[in-house]
Every structure is written in C-alpha cells, then in structure tokens.
C-alpha cells in the first residue's frame, strides 16, 4: 500500500501475473497486486468481476491458469497456518447439527492435526474468540438458530481461532445487521492494530471509503489499487463498473426505481 | 418358546450391522452422499455374483469381498464420469446405479437359469434373508461393523469438518478429497455387510432412513450418530425376528418398514422439529439480540 519505498523484504501477499479460468472462460486476467501488513484492504468490483475468485486463487481453492501467489515470499502451502479464511455465509448448510462452539473450534483443527480432539486449551481459545465477536452467550446454540449477522460473526470467530497473520474474508457484510457490521469492523480494526493484514471482498463503496486503508478495484482485470483515497476516484469507479452488462444493470435499476416511485 | 442359539447369534450380528450402518450412514447423509451409497449398494450384486462364479462356492466372506470390489468400482466410475464429462451428479449416479445393477441382475439370472449348484440361494442378496446365516457369518458381519465404528470414532472430527464446510477445510490444509473417499468407502463397506440382512435393493434404507430420523431428535452430530445407530439396530433386529418367525420371509422389507415407521413417528413427535411440536409449541424465536 502506501510507502512501498520503505518496504523491506517480501510483501505479505503478492499476486504476480495471476490468471484464472473456469473451463475455457477466463475470469481473471494478469492480476499484479502486492499488499502489506498491517492494514484493512478491500477488493471491490461489480458482480461477476472475479473478486471471490481472486481470494480463492490465493487460498489454492481454484487452480491458477497462470502466474503465482506468494505469502511472505513463500507459496501458500508453506505458510497455510498463518492464513485465516472466512468463506461466504451461503456456502454452508446452517441446518447442520453443530453448535456455535463446535464451529469455532474448527479454527483450531489445523493446530491439532489428524485425529486429535480439541481439549481445554482449544475450548478456552474458542470461548475467547466468541467473546471478541460478542457471541459468548450463544456458544451452545445450534448454528441455524442465529440471525444472519450472528452467523457471520461465528465465522469470524472461527477465523480468529486460527490465530493467523493474514485474514481473507469473502463478503463478510452481505446481509448483516448494523450491530453485527459495527462489531465485525471493530474486530477487523483490532486485528490491524495487532499488526495483521485483513483482506476483504466487499461490495459497498460507502463503507469501503470509511473503513479500509487500501483498495483494489477489480473487474476481471485489476483496474486500480493503492490507498483508498487515491483509488476510489470517480474515474476509476467508472472504469470498474462500466462494463456493457453493468450499463444494462443500471438501466434496469433506474426502471425499477421509477416503477417504485410511481 | 425358546429361541435357537443360532438365531440369537445372528440377531446380535445383524444388530451390530444395523447400529454401525446408522452411525456411518449419518456421516454419509451429512456429507450429502446418500445417493452415492445407493449406487454402491446396487452395484454390490454384480460383485457377489462374480465372486460366486469364480470361486464356485457360497462362502459369505468371498461373496462380500466381491460385493465390496464392485461397489468401490462403481464409485470409482462415478468419480470418473463427474471429472471427465459434463454429466450432472444425479444423472451420473443414476447411470452408474442402473448399469451396475443391470449387470448384477444379468449375472444372477444367468446363474439361476443354468442351474449352477448352490446358485439358488443368491437371491438372498437381492432382498435380504437372515435365516440362512450361520453363527460364523454373523461374527464376520459384527466384526466388520465394529471396525467401521472404530473408524468413525477415529475420524469423526475430520469427517464433520469436511461435511460442514469443505471450502474452509481445504483452505486450512485438510485433504478434502481423501476424507471424502474414506467416508464413501466406509459407507460402501457398511452397505456390503448390510447385504445379507437387507439386500442390495433395500440396504440403502439402513444407511439413510435412520440418520434422517435421528436428525429430527437432536441438533448435535454426536447424539445424532448414537440415535441413528439405535434406530438402525431396532430396525435390523425387527427384520431378523420377522424373518425367524415367518419362514421364507425376506428380511429387507421388514427392516425398511420398521425404519420407515420410526421415521414417521419422529416426523410427527420429535421435539421442536416434529410436526406436532411445530403445530402446538410456540415457534422458536429467531434470536436477534
């Protein structure tokens, strides 16, 4: 981000010429992006721009068609334990028969390794993480009996239990109530204060300008990246959101709004 | 009336199978692999018939080994179809199920038509018939069931993680595909040892109905496994008893009907999730602090 000149050694995360394709359809082209800890960094772009894919590519969840991603100068597999992940909330079945505590404990599994069960130390860690997101009193509840914002905070607590240095969050504020949003941002700011890097796939430009130190604008390719104030210019935003499809979307929205006001 | 010793031993063995099938089946259902289990079950018949043709005898261990081989082969085929074609999951499963079951039936009817000695009893693997089992057979079934339970106990943490959130599991370093293969293979093993009791057509019921019924009674994985195991046990024993009382009655249908009855009762009377609880009790308030 800012002050690349004073930067020493490898970047916290470095995307080098990353290209990703689903089948033959390319979704990300030649992404070059370096992000450094500490900070709150947002990846922003229109629907279908490949934001989540960029994140999954970094985590080795989708194969790269070209390029490399490194963390602290090393491939992901070597530093996996230092990376925490919050998937999109809709990717799991919330009717699954597990308690809030069970889910948060999953963050400690990599430390435990094969077959070892969580013990008192892991439970204490999980309880502390739940406390940080304000959910200590629902630890024993089945996860389906939570609001959307609470579910999102459970996922955040699980990531905290990973005790990572870099966090990836995929749309952590989608469909989240105001109280949960504040709590989530507070925790993310704390993580930055502890010297960690938090990378968030985000959709809301207003909160982005307010909360994030750095931003990357993505629309299949990298449109711009850097400190928030210098990236979120109207020119950059127009370039990011002005694909032919989005023009149609805007017309659609305008029509819908007109219908509503009538 | 006194119950013959052999019937008791067989009942105990099949009870172990029912319990283990319910436990292993729970993990399969939670990972949404119920249909794969069904395909594996239908595929067992071809292996059983082939094992009989090759060995020329009706030894249960040999026949079941054959059944397991063809079940795993069909699951491998399923993986290949999914990887190399654009066939959807449900269609791929239906294809594998249909083809492998067709081969099994063709072999079986060939054996019957040619009147190969000893081949007459093979239909017991179609619908299940426990009256023909020996004490040694029952011991084998119980042994495998206990081993399967041990495997579940060992890998419960990993299986639950992968079933709940495979993306998170993969990102935090777990080999999701390996866990999946082990899980489905375990389901295949239970389907195979369930064959003598429930038969290839109905054994899935033993792996699927108890977990779905158990889910209605509890919100936690551990208790769900136990409840599901108990339902499977009750259904299996009911099948054996019926098969022992009525000569030539197939066990499979009795097992399925008992399990279905328990499922129906659960659907009506389970706390919170049952129909009655939803109808009478106050709807559980969705807590938003």
Coordinates of C-alpha atoms in Angstrom, one line a residue:
Chain A
X1 CA 0.0 0.0 0.0
X2 CA 1.3 3.4 0.8
X3 CA 5.1 3.7 1.3
X4 CA 6.2 1.0 -1.0
X5 CA 9.6 2.7 -0.9
X6 CA 10.2 2.0 2.7
X7 CA 9.2 -1.6 2.2
X8 CA 11.8 -4.2 3.1
X9 CA 11.8 -7.9 2.2
X10 CA 9.0 -9.8 0.6
X11 CA 5.4 -8.5 0.5
X12 CA 2.8 -10.0 2.9
X13 CA 0.8 -11.1 -0.2
X14 CA 1.9 -10.8 -3.8
X15 CA -0.1 -11.7 -6.8
X16 CA 2.1 -12.0 -9.8
X17 CA 0.5 -12.1 -13.2
X18 CA -2.4 -14.2 -11.9
X19 CA -4.8 -15.6 -14.5
X20 CA -7.8 -17.8 -13.6
X21 CA -10.2 -19.6 -15.9
X22 CA -13.3 -21.7 -15.2
X23 CA -13.1 -24.2 -18.0
X24 CA -12.3 -22.1 -21.1
X25 CA -13.8 -18.9 -19.7
X26 CA -11.2 -16.6 -18.2
X27 CA -12.5 -14.9 -15.0
X28 CA -9.3 -13.0 -14.0
X29 CA -6.6 -11.7 -16.3
X30 CA -3.0 -10.8 -15.4
X31 CA -3.5 -9.6 -11.8
X32 CA -0.4 -8.0 -10.3
X33 CA -1.1 -6.9 -6.8
X34 CA 1.1 -6.6 -3.6
X35 CA -0.5 -6.0 -0.2
X36 CA 1.4 -5.4 3.0
X37 CA 0.6 -5.8 6.7
X38 CA -0.7 -4.2 8.8
X39 CA -3.9 -3.0 7.2
X40 CA -7.5 -3.4 6.2
X41 CA -7.7 -4.0 2.5
X42 CA -10.8 -4.2 0.3
X43 CA -11.3 -6.0 -3.0
X44 CA -14.1 -4.2 -4.8
X45 CA -15.8 -4.6 -8.1
X46 CA -19.1 -5.4 -9.8
X47 CA -20.9 -8.8 -9.6
X48 CA -19.1 -11.5 -11.5
X49 CA -15.9 -9.4 -11.6
X50 CA -13.9 -12.3 -10.0
X51 CA -13.4 -10.8 -6.6
X52 CA -14.2 -14.1 -4.7
X53 CA -12.2 -16.0 -7.3
X54 CA -9.2 -13.8 -6.6
X55 CA -9.4 -14.7 -3.0
X56 CA -10.0 -18.4 -3.7
X57 CA -7.0 -18.4 -6.1
X58 CA -4.8 -17.0 -3.2
X59 CA -6.0 -19.8 -1.0
X60 CA -5.4 -22.5 -3.5
X61 CA -9.1 -23.3 -3.8
X62 CA -9.2 -22.7 -7.6
X63 CA -6.3 -23.6 -9.8
X64 CA -4.3 -20.8 -11.4
X65 CA -4.1 -20.8 -15.2
X66 CA -1.0 -18.7 -14.9
X67 CA 1.0 -16.6 -12.5
X68 CA 1.9 -17.1 -8.8
X69 CA 0.7 -16.0 -5.4
X70 CA 3.1 -15.8 -2.6
X71 CA 2.8 -15.0 1.1
X72 CA 5.8 -13.6 2.9
X73 CA 7.7 -14.6 -0.2
X74 CA 6.6 -18.3 0.1
X75 CA 4.0 -20.4 -1.6
X76 CA 0.7 -20.7 0.2
X77 CA 1.2 -24.4 1.1
X78 CA 4.3 -23.4 3.2
X79 CA 2.5 -20.8 5.3
X80 CA -1.0 -22.1 5.4
X81 CA -1.2 -22.0 9.2
X82 CA -0.6 -18.2 9.1
X83 CA -3.7 -17.6 6.8
X84 CA -7.2 -17.4 8.1
X85 CA -10.3 -17.6 6.0
X86 CA -14.0 -16.6 6.3
X87 CA -16.0 -18.1 3.4
X88 CA -19.2 -16.6 2.1
X89 CA -22.0 -17.4 4.6
X90 CA -24.3 -19.0 2.0
X91 CA -21.7 -21.7 1.1
X92 CA -22.6 -23.9 4.1
X93 CA -25.8 -25.6 5.3
X94 CA -26.8 -23.7 8.5
X95 CA -29.1 -26.5 9.4
X96 CA -26.1 -28.7 10.0
X97 CA -26.2 -30.3 13.5
X98 CA -23.4 -28.4 15.1
X99 CA -23.3 -25.8 17.9
X100 CA -21.7 -22.3 17.7
X101 CA -18.8 -23.7 19.8
X102 CA -18.3 -26.6 17.5
X103 CA -17.9 -24.3 14.5
X104 CA -15.4 -22.0 16.3
X105 CA -13.4 -25.0 17.4
X106 CA -12.9 -25.9 13.8
X107 CA -10.5 -23.0 13.6
X108 CA -8.2 -24.9 16.0
X109 CA -8.2 -28.1 14.0
X110 CA -5.0 -27.3 11.9
X111 CA -3.0 -27.0 15.1
X112 CA -4.4 -30.3 16.4
X113 CA -3.6 -32.3 13.3
X114 CA -5.2 -35.7 12.4
X115 CA -7.4 -37.5 14.9
X116 CA -6.6 -35.4 17.9
X117 CA -9.7 -33.8 19.5
X118 CA -9.9 -30.3 20.9
X119 CA -9.1 -30.1 24.6
X120 CA -9.5 -27.5 27.3
X121 CA -6.8 -25.2 25.7
X122 CA -8.7 -25.2 22.4
X123 CA -12.1 -24.6 24.2
X124 CA -10.6 -21.6 26.1
X125 CA -9.3 -20.2 22.8
X126 CA -12.7 -20.7 21.1
X127 CA -14.5 -19.1 24.0
X128 CA -12.2 -16.1 23.9
X129 CA -12.8 -15.7 20.2
X130 CA -16.6 -15.9 20.7
X131 CA -16.3 -13.2 23.3
X132 CA -14.4 -11.0 20.9
X133 CA -17.3 -11.1 18.4
X134 CA -19.9 -10.7 21.2
X135 CA -21.4 -14.2 21.0
X136 CA -20.1 -15.8 24.3
X137 CA -23.7 -16.3 25.5
X138 CA -24.9 -18.4 22.5
X139 CA -21.9 -20.8 22.4
X140 CA -24.1 -23.9 22.9
X141 CA -26.8 -22.9 20.4
X142 CA -27.3 -24.8 17.1
X143 CA -26.0 -22.5 14.3
X144 CA -29.3 -22.4 12.4
X145 CA -30.9 -20.6 15.3
X146 CA -28.9 -17.4 14.8
X147 CA -29.5 -14.3 12.8
X148 CA -27.5 -13.8 9.6
X149 CA -25.3 -11.2 11.3
X150 CA -24.6 -13.6 14.2
X151 CA -23.8 -16.4 11.8
X152 CA -21.3 -14.2 10.1
X153 CA -19.7 -13.4 13.4
X154 CA -19.5 -17.1 14.2
X155 CA -17.4 -17.5 11.0
X156 CA -15.3 -14.5 12.1
X157 CA -14.7 -16.1 15.5
X158 CA -13.7 -19.4 13.8
X159 CA -11.1 -17.4 11.7
X160 CA -9.9 -15.7 14.9
X161 CA -9.4 -19.2 16.4
X162 CA -7.0 -19.9 13.5
X163 CA -4.7 -17.3 15.1
X164 CA -3.5 -16.3 11.7
X165 CA -1.4 -13.3 10.5
X166 CA -3.4 -12.7 7.3
X167 CA -7.1 -12.9 7.1
X168 CA -9.3 -13.3 4.0
X169 CA -13.0 -12.6 4.3
X170 CA -15.4 -13.2 1.5
X171 CA -18.3 -10.7 1.7
X172 CA -18.5 -10.7 5.5
X173 CA -21.0 -7.8 5.5
X174 CA -23.5 -9.2 3.0
X175 CA -27.0 -9.3 4.6
X176 CA -25.7 -8.3 8.0
X177 CA -27.5 -6.1 10.5
X178 CA -26.0 -2.8 11.6
X179 CA -24.9 -4.1 15.0
X180 CA -23.1 -7.0 13.6
X181 CA -21.5 -4.8 11.0
X182 CA -20.1 -2.5 13.7
X183 CA -18.8 -5.4 15.7
X184 CA -17.2 -7.0 12.7
X185 CA -15.4 -3.8 11.7
X186 CA -14.3 -3.3 15.3
X187 CA -12.7 -6.7 15.4
X188 CA -11.1 -6.2 12.0
X189 CA -9.6 -2.9 13.2
X190 CA -8.3 -4.7 16.3
X191 CA -6.6 -7.2 14.0
X192 CA -4.9 -4.4 12.1
X193 CA -3.9 -2.8 15.4
X194 CA -2.1 -6.1 16.2
X195 CA -0.1 -5.8 13.1
X196 CA -2.1 -8.2 10.9
X197 CA -3.4 -7.9 7.4
X198 CA -7.1 -8.3 6.7
X199 CA -8.2 -8.6 3.0
X200 CA -12.0 -8.3 2.5
X201 CA -14.1 -8.9 -0.6
X202 CA -16.6 -6.1 -0.4
X203 CA -19.4 -4.6 -2.3
X204 CA -20.4 -1.4 -0.6
X205 CA -18.4 1.6 -1.7
X206 CA -19.6 3.9 1.1
X207 CA -18.3 1.7 3.9
X208 CA -15.2 1.0 1.9
X209 CA -14.2 4.6 1.8
X210 CA -14.9 4.9 5.5
X211 CA -13.1 1.8 6.9
X212 CA -10.4 0.5 4.6
X213 CA -6.8 1.7 4.3
X214 CA -6.3 0.2 0.8
X215 CA -8.5 -0.9 -2.0
X216 CA -8.1 -2.9 -5.2
X217 CA -10.7 -2.3 -7.9
X218 CA -11.3 -5.5 -9.9
X219 CA -13.3 -6.2 -13.0
X220 CA -11.7 -9.3 -14.4
X221 CA -8.5 -7.4 -14.5
X222 CA -7.0 -5.1 -11.9
X223 CA -8.4 -1.6 -12.6
X224 CA -6.5 0.2 -9.8
X225 CA -5.0 -0.4 -6.4
X226 CA -3.5 1.5 -3.6
X227 CA -4.5 3.8 -0.7
X228 CA -8.3 4.1 -0.5
X229 CA -8.4 7.9 -1.1
X230 CA -6.3 7.8 -4.3
X231 CA -8.1 4.7 -5.8
X232 CA -11.7 5.4 -5.2
X233 CA -11.9 8.2 -7.7
X234 CA -15.0 8.7 -9.9
X235 CA -12.8 8.0 -13.0
X236 CA -11.6 4.6 -11.6
X237 CA -15.1 3.7 -10.5
X238 CA -16.5 4.4 -13.9
X239 CA -13.8 2.2 -15.4
X240 CA -14.6 -0.6 -13.0
X241 CA -18.4 -0.5 -13.1
X242 CA -18.9 0.5 -16.8
X243 CA -18.8 -2.9 -18.5
X244 CA -21.6 -3.3 -21.1
X245 CA -23.5 -5.6 -18.8
X246 CA -23.4 -3.1 -15.9
X247 CA -24.8 -0.3 -18.1
X248 CA -27.8 -2.6 -18.7
X249 CA -28.0 -3.2 -14.9
X250 CA -28.1 0.5 -14.3
X251 CA -30.9 1.0 -16.8
X252 CA -32.7 -1.9 -15.1
X253 CA -32.3 -0.3 -11.7
X254 CA -33.5 3.0 -12.9
X255 CA -36.6 1.5 -14.5
X256 CA -37.3 -0.4 -11.3
X257 CA -36.9 2.7 -9.2
X258 CA -39.2 4.7 -11.5
X259 CA -41.8 2.0 -11.1
X260 CA -41.5 2.1 -7.3
X261 CA -41.8 5.8 -7.0
X262 CA -44.8 5.8 -9.2
Chain B
X1 CA -40.9 -70.8 23.3
X2 CA -37.1 -71.0 23.2
X3 CA -35.1 -69.1 20.6
X4 CA -32.5 -71.3 18.9
X5 CA -28.9 -70.3 19.7
X6 CA -28.1 -69.7 16.0
X7 CA -31.0 -67.2 15.7
X8 CA -29.7 -65.3 18.8
X9 CA -26.1 -65.1 17.4
X10 CA -27.4 -64.0 14.0
X11 CA -29.7 -61.4 15.7
X12 CA -26.7 -60.0 17.6
X13 CA -24.6 -59.8 14.5
X14 CA -27.2 -58.1 12.4
X15 CA -28.0 -55.7 15.3
X16 CA -24.3 -54.7 15.2
X17 CA -24.7 -54.1 11.4
X18 CA -27.8 -52.1 12.0
X19 CA -26.1 -49.9 14.6
X20 CA -22.9 -49.3 12.5
X21 CA -25.0 -48.7 9.4
X22 CA -26.9 -46.0 11.2
X23 CA -23.7 -44.4 12.5
X24 CA -21.7 -44.5 9.3
X25 CA -24.8 -43.5 7.3
X26 CA -25.2 -40.4 9.4
X27 CA -21.8 -39.1 8.2
X28 CA -22.8 -40.0 4.6
X29 CA -26.1 -38.2 4.9
X30 CA -24.4 -35.1 6.5
X31 CA -21.9 -35.0 3.6
X32 CA -24.9 -35.4 1.2
X33 CA -23.7 -38.7 -0.2
X34 CA -26.9 -40.7 0.2
X35 CA -27.3 -41.3 -3.5
X36 CA -23.7 -42.5 -3.9
X37 CA -24.4 -45.0 -1.2
X38 CA -27.5 -46.2 -3.1
X39 CA -25.4 -46.6 -6.3
X40 CA -22.8 -48.6 -4.4
X41 CA -25.5 -50.8 -2.9
X42 CA -27.0 -51.7 -6.2
X43 CA -23.5 -52.4 -7.6
X44 CA -22.7 -55.0 -5.0
X45 CA -24.9 -57.6 -6.7
X46 CA -22.6 -57.9 -9.7
X47 CA -19.6 -58.5 -7.5
X48 CA -21.4 -61.0 -5.4
X49 CA -22.4 -63.0 -8.5
X50 CA -19.0 -62.7 -10.0
X51 CA -17.3 -63.9 -6.8
X52 CA -19.7 -66.9 -6.8
X53 CA -18.9 -67.8 -10.4
X54 CA -15.2 -67.5 -9.8
X55 CA -15.0 -69.4 -6.5
X56 CA -17.8 -71.8 -7.3
X57 CA -18.9 -71.6 -3.6
X58 CA -21.3 -69.7 -1.5
X59 CA -18.8 -68.5 1.2
X60 CA -20.1 -65.3 2.7
X61 CA -16.6 -63.7 3.1
X62 CA -15.8 -64.4 -0.5
X63 CA -19.1 -63.1 -1.8
X64 CA -19.0 -60.0 0.3
X65 CA -15.4 -59.3 -0.8
X66 CA -16.7 -59.5 -4.4
X67 CA -19.6 -57.1 -3.5
X68 CA -17.2 -54.6 -1.9
X69 CA -15.0 -54.7 -5.0
X70 CA -17.8 -53.9 -7.4
X71 CA -19.2 -51.3 -5.0
X72 CA -15.9 -49.5 -5.0
X73 CA -15.5 -49.9 -8.7
X74 CA -18.9 -48.3 -9.3
X75 CA -17.9 -45.4 -7.0
X76 CA -14.7 -45.0 -9.0
X77 CA -16.8 -44.9 -12.2
X78 CA -18.9 -42.2 -10.6
X79 CA -15.8 -40.1 -9.9
X80 CA -14.5 -40.6 -13.4
X81 CA -17.9 -39.6 -15.0
X82 CA -18.0 -36.5 -12.9
X83 CA -14.5 -35.5 -13.7
X84 CA -14.3 -36.1 -17.4
X85 CA -17.9 -35.4 -18.6
X86 CA -20.3 -32.6 -18.0
X87 CA -22.9 -35.1 -16.7
X88 CA -24.7 -33.8 -13.6
X89 CA -24.3 -35.5 -10.3
X90 CA -27.8 -37.0 -10.1
X91 CA -27.7 -38.3 -13.7
X92 CA -24.2 -39.8 -13.3
X93 CA -25.4 -41.6 -10.1
X94 CA -28.5 -42.9 -11.9
X95 CA -26.4 -44.2 -14.8
X96 CA -23.9 -46.0 -12.5
X97 CA -26.7 -47.4 -10.4
X98 CA -28.7 -48.6 -13.4
X99 CA -25.8 -50.1 -15.3
X100 CA -24.2 -51.9 -12.4
X101 CA -27.5 -53.2 -11.1
X102 CA -28.3 -54.4 -14.6
X103 CA -25.0 -56.3 -14.8
X104 CA -25.7 -57.8 -11.4
X105 CA -29.2 -59.0 -12.3
X106 CA -28.0 -60.4 -15.6
X107 CA -25.3 -62.5 -13.9
X108 CA -27.8 -63.6 -11.2
X109 CA -30.4 -64.7 -13.6
X110 CA -27.8 -66.4 -15.7
X111 CA -26.7 -68.4 -12.7
X112 CA -30.2 -69.4 -11.9
X113 CA -31.1 -70.2 -15.5
X114 CA -28.1 -72.5 -15.8
X115 CA -29.0 -74.1 -12.5
X116 CA -25.4 -73.8 -11.2
X117 CA -25.4 -75.8 -7.9
X118 CA -25.6 -73.5 -4.9
X119 CA -26.6 -70.6 -7.0
X120 CA -30.2 -70.8 -6.0
X121 CA -29.6 -69.0 -2.6
X122 CA -28.0 -66.0 -4.2
X123 CA -31.4 -64.1 -4.3
X124 CA -31.0 -63.6 -0.6
X125 CA -28.6 -60.8 -1.6
X126 CA -31.4 -59.1 -3.5
X127 CA -33.9 -58.6 -0.7
X128 CA -32.1 -60.0 2.4
X129 CA -32.6 -63.2 4.2
X130 CA -31.0 -63.6 7.6
X131 CA -32.5 -67.1 8.4
X132 CA -29.8 -68.6 6.1
X133 CA -26.9 -67.0 8.1
X134 CA -24.6 -69.1 10.2
X135 CA -23.0 -68.0 13.5
X136 CA -19.7 -67.6 11.8
X137 CA -21.3 -65.3 9.2
X138 CA -22.8 -63.2 11.9
X139 CA -19.4 -62.9 13.7
X140 CA -17.9 -61.7 10.4
X141 CA -20.6 -59.1 10.0
X142 CA -20.3 -57.9 13.6
X143 CA -16.5 -57.7 13.3
X144 CA -16.6 -55.5 10.2
X145 CA -19.3 -53.4 11.9
X146 CA -17.2 -52.8 14.9
X147 CA -14.2 -51.9 12.8
X148 CA -16.3 -49.4 10.9
X149 CA -17.4 -47.9 14.2
X150 CA -13.8 -47.6 15.3
X151 CA -13.0 -45.8 12.0
X152 CA -15.8 -43.3 12.6
X153 CA -14.6 -42.7 16.2
X154 CA -11.1 -42.0 14.9
X155 CA -12.0 -39.7 12.0
X156 CA -15.2 -38.0 13.4
X157 CA -13.5 -34.6 13.7
X158 CA -12.2 -34.6 10.1
X159 CA -15.5 -36.0 8.6
X160 CA -17.6 -33.4 10.4
X161 CA -15.4 -30.6 9.3
X162 CA -15.4 -31.6 5.7
X163 CA -19.1 -32.3 5.7
X164 CA -19.9 -28.9 7.2
X165 CA -17.6 -26.6 5.3
X166 CA -15.4 -28.2 2.6
X167 CA -14.0 -24.9 1.4
X168 CA -12.8 -23.9 4.8
X169 CA -11.4 -27.4 5.4
X170 CA -9.5 -27.2 2.1
X171 CA -8.2 -23.7 2.8
X172 CA -6.9 -24.8 6.3
X173 CA -5.0 -27.7 4.8
X174 CA -7.2 -30.7 5.0
X175 CA -7.2 -33.1 2.0
X176 CA -10.9 -32.9 1.4
X177 CA -10.9 -35.4 -1.4
X178 CA -9.1 -38.0 0.7
X179 CA -11.5 -37.6 3.6
X180 CA -14.4 -37.9 1.1
X181 CA -13.1 -41.1 -0.4
X182 CA -12.6 -42.6 3.0
X183 CA -16.1 -41.6 4.0
X184 CA -17.7 -43.0 0.9
X185 CA -15.6 -46.2 1.1
X186 CA -16.8 -46.6 4.7
X187 CA -20.4 -46.2 3.5
X188 CA -19.7 -48.9 0.8
X189 CA -18.3 -51.2 3.5
X190 CA -21.5 -50.8 5.6
X191 CA -23.7 -51.3 2.5
X192 CA -21.8 -54.6 1.8
X193 CA -22.1 -56.0 5.3
X194 CA -25.7 -54.9 5.3
X195 CA -26.4 -57.0 2.2
X196 CA -27.2 -60.4 3.8
X197 CA -29.7 -58.6 6.1
X198 CA -31.4 -56.0 3.8
X199 CA -30.3 -57.0 0.3
X200 CA -28.9 -54.8 -2.5
X201 CA -32.1 -53.1 -3.3
X202 CA -33.1 -52.0 0.2
X203 CA -29.8 -51.8 2.2
X204 CA -29.6 -48.1 1.5
X205 CA -32.6 -47.6 3.7
X206 CA -30.5 -48.9 6.6
X207 CA -27.9 -46.2 5.8
X208 CA -30.2 -43.3 5.0
X209 CA -33.5 -43.6 6.9
X210 CA -32.1 -43.8 10.5
X211 CA -29.9 -40.7 10.1
X212 CA -32.7 -38.7 8.7
X213 CA -35.0 -39.8 11.5
X214 CA -32.3 -39.2 14.1
X215 CA -31.6 -35.6 12.8
X216 CA -35.2 -34.8 14.0
X217 CA -34.4 -35.6 17.6
X218 CA -31.1 -33.8 18.1
X219 CA -29.1 -30.7 17.0
X220 CA -25.6 -32.2 17.5
X221 CA -23.5 -34.6 15.5
X222 CA -22.5 -37.0 18.3
X223 CA -26.1 -37.6 19.6
X224 CA -27.3 -37.9 16.0
X225 CA -24.9 -40.7 15.4
X226 CA -26.0 -42.5 18.5
X227 CA -29.7 -42.1 17.9
X228 CA -29.3 -43.1 14.3
X229 CA -27.3 -46.2 15.3
X230 CA -30.1 -47.2 17.7
X231 CA -32.8 -46.8 15.1
X232 CA -30.8 -48.9 12.7
X233 CA -30.3 -51.5 15.4
X234 CA -34.0 -51.7 16.2
X235 CA -34.9 -51.9 12.5
X236 CA -32.3 -54.7 11.9
X237 CA -33.5 -56.7 14.8
X238 CA -37.1 -56.4 13.8
X239 CA -36.2 -57.7 10.4
X240 CA -34.4 -60.7 11.9
X241 CA -37.2 -61.5 14.2
X242 CA -39.8 -61.4 11.4
X243 CA -37.5 -63.5 9.2
X244 CA -37.1 -66.0 12.0
X245 CA -40.9 -66.3 12.8
X246 CA -42.2 -66.5 9.2
X247 CA -40.4 -69.0 7.0
X248 CA -39.1 -67.6 3.7
X249 CA -40.0 -64.0 4.6
X250 CA -37.4 -61.6 3.2
X251 CA -35.7 -59.6 5.9
X252 CA -35.0 -56.4 3.9
X253 CA -38.6 -55.2 3.5
X254 CA -39.2 -55.7 7.3
X255 CA -36.1 -53.7 8.1
X256 CA -37.1 -50.9 5.8
X257 CA -40.7 -50.8 7.0
X258 CA -39.6 -50.7 10.7
X259 CA -37.1 -47.9 9.9
X260 CA -39.8 -46.0 8.0
X261 CA -42.2 -46.4 10.8
X262 CA -39.7 -44.9 13.3
X263 CA -39.0 -42.1 10.8
X264 CA -42.7 -41.4 10.5
X265 CA -43.1 -41.3 14.3
X266 CA -40.1 -38.9 14.5
X267 CA -41.6 -36.7 11.9
X268 CA -44.8 -36.4 14.0
X269 CA -43.5 -36.3 17.5
X270 CA -39.9 -35.1 17.6
X271 CA -39.4 -32.2 19.9
X272 CA -39.1 -28.8 18.1
X273 CA -38.6 -30.3 14.6
X274 CA -41.6 -32.6 14.7
X275 CA -45.0 -31.8 13.1
X276 CA -46.7 -31.7 16.5
X277 CA -44.1 -29.5 18.2
X278 CA -44.3 -27.1 15.3
X279 CA -48.1 -27.1 15.4
X280 CA -48.6 -26.7 19.2
X281 CA -45.4 -25.2 20.7
X282 CA -44.5 -21.6 20.2
X283 CA -42.3 -21.3 17.2
X284 CA -38.8 -21.0 18.3
X285 CA -38.0 -17.3 18.2
X286 CA -35.1 -16.4 15.9
X287 CA -32.9 -14.6 18.3
X288 CA -31.6 -11.2 17.1
X289 CA -30.1 -9.6 20.1

